[in-house]
mmCIF file of N, CA and C in Angstrom:
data_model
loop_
_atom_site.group_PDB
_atom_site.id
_atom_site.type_symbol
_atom_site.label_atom_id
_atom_site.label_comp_id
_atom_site.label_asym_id
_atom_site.label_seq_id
_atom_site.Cartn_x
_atom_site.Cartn_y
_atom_site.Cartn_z
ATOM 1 N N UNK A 95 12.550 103.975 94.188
ATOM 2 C CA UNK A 95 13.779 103.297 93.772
ATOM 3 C C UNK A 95 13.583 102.499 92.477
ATOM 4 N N UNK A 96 12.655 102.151 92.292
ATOM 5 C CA UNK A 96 12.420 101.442 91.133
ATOM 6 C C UNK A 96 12.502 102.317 89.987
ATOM 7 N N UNK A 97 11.648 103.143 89.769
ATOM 8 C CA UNK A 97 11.863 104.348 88.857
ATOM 9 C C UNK A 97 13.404 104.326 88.340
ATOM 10 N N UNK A 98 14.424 104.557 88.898
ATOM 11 C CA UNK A 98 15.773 104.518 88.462
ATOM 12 C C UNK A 98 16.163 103.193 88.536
ATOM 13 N N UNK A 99 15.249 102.008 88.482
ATOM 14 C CA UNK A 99 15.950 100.685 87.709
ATOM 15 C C UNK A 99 15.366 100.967 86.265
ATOM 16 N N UNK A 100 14.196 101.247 85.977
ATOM 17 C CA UNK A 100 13.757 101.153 84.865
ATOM 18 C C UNK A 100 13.924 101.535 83.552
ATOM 19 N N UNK A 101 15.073 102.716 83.560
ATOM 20 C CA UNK A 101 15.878 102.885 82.435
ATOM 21 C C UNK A 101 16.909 101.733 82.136
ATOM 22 N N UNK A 102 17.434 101.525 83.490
ATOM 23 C CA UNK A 102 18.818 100.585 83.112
ATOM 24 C C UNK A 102 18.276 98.531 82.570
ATOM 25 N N UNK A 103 17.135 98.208 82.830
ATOM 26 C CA UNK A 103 15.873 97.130 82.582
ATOM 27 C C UNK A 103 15.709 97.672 80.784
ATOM 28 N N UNK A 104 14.833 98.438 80.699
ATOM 29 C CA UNK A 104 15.132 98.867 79.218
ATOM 30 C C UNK A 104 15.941 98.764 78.499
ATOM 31 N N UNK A 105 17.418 99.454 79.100
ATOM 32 C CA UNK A 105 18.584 99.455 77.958
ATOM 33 C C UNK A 105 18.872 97.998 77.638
ATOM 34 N N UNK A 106 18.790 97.433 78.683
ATOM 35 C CA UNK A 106 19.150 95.732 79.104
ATOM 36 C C UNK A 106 18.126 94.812 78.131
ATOM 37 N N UNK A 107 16.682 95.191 77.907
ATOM 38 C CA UNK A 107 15.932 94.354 77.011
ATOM 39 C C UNK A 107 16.146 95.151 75.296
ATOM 40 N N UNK A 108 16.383 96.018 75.304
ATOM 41 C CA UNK A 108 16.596 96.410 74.003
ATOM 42 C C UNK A 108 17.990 95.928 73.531
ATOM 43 N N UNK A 109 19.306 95.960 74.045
ATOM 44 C CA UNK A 109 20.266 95.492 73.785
ATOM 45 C C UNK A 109 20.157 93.875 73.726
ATOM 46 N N UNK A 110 19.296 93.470 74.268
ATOM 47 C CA UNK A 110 18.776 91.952 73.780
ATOM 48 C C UNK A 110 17.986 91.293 72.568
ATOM 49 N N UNK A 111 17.549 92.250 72.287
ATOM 50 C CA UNK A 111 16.668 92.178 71.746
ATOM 51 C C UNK A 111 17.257 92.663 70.246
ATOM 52 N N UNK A 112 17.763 93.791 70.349
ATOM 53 C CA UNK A 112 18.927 93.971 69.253
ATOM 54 C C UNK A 112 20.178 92.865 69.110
ATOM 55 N N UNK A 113 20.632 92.555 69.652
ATOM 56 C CA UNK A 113 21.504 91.444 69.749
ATOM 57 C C UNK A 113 21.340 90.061 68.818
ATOM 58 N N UNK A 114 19.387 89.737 69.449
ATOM 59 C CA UNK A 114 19.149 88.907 68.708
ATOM 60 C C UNK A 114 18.765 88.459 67.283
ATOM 61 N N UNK A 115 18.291 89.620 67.201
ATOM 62 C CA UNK A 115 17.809 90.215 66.050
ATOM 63 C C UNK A 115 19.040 90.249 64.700
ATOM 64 N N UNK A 116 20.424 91.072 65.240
ATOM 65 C CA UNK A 116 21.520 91.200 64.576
ATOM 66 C C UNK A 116 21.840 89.787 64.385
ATOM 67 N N UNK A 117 21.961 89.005 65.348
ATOM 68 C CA UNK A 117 22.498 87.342 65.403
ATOM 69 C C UNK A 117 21.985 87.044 64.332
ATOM 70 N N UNK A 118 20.016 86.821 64.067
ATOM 71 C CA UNK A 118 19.457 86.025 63.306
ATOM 72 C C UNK A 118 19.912 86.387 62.180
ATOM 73 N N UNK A 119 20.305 87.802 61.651
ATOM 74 C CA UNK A 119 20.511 88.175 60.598
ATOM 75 C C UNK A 119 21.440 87.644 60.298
ATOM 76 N N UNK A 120 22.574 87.967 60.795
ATOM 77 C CA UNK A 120 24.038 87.262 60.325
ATOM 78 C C UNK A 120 23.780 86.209 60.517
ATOM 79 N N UNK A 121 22.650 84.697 61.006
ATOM 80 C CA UNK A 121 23.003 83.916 60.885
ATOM 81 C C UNK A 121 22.368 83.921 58.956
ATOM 82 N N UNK A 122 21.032 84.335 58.618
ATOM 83 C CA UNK A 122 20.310 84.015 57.517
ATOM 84 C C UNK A 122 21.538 84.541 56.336
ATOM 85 N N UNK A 123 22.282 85.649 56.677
ATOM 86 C CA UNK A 123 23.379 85.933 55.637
ATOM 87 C C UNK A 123 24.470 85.005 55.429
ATOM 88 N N UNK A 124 24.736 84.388 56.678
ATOM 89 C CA UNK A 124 25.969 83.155 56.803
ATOM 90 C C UNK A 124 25.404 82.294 55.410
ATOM 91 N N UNK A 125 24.028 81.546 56.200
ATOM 92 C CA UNK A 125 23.495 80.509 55.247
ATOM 93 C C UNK A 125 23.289 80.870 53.513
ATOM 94 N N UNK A 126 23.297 81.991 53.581
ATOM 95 C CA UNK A 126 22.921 82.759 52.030
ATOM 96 C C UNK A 126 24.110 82.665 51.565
ATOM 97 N N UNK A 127 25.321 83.009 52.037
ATOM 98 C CA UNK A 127 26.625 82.731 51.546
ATOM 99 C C UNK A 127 26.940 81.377 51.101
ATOM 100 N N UNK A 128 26.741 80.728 52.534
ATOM 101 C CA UNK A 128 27.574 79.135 52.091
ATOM 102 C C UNK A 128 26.565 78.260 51.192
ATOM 103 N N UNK A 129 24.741 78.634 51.109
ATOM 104 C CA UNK A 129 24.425 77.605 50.395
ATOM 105 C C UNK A 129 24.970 78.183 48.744
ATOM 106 N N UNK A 130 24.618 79.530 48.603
ATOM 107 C CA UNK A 130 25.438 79.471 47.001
ATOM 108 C C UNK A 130 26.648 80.101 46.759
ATOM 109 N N UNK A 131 27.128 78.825 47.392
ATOM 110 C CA UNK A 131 29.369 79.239 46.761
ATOM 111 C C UNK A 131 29.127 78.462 45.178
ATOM 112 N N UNK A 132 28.444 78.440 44.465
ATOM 113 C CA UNK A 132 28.406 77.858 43.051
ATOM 114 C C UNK A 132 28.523 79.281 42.460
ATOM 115 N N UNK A 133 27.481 80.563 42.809
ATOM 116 C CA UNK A 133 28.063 81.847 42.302
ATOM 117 C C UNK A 133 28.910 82.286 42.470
ATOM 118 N N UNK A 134 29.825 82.404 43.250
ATOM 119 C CA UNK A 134 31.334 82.774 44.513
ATOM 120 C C UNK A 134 32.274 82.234 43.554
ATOM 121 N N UNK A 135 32.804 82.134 42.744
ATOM 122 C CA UNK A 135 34.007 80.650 42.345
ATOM 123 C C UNK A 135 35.304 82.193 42.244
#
């Protein structure tokens, strides 16, 4: 029985793991935006 948790455990840590990953990014792009709105005008 375990055997057939262990795909659905996988999808579950990779979609986390991607998740977080995407987050950090968009957060480091957020900050890249708002610290230079002096180029942006």
């Amino acid at each position: 029985m375990l055997f057939l948790a262990i795909p659905a455990i996988l999808e579950t840590v990779v979609m986390v793991v991607t998740s977080t990953v995407a987050a950090k990014a968009a957060s480091d792009l957020y900050d890249k935006i708002t610290r230079t709105d002096d180029d942006d005008d």
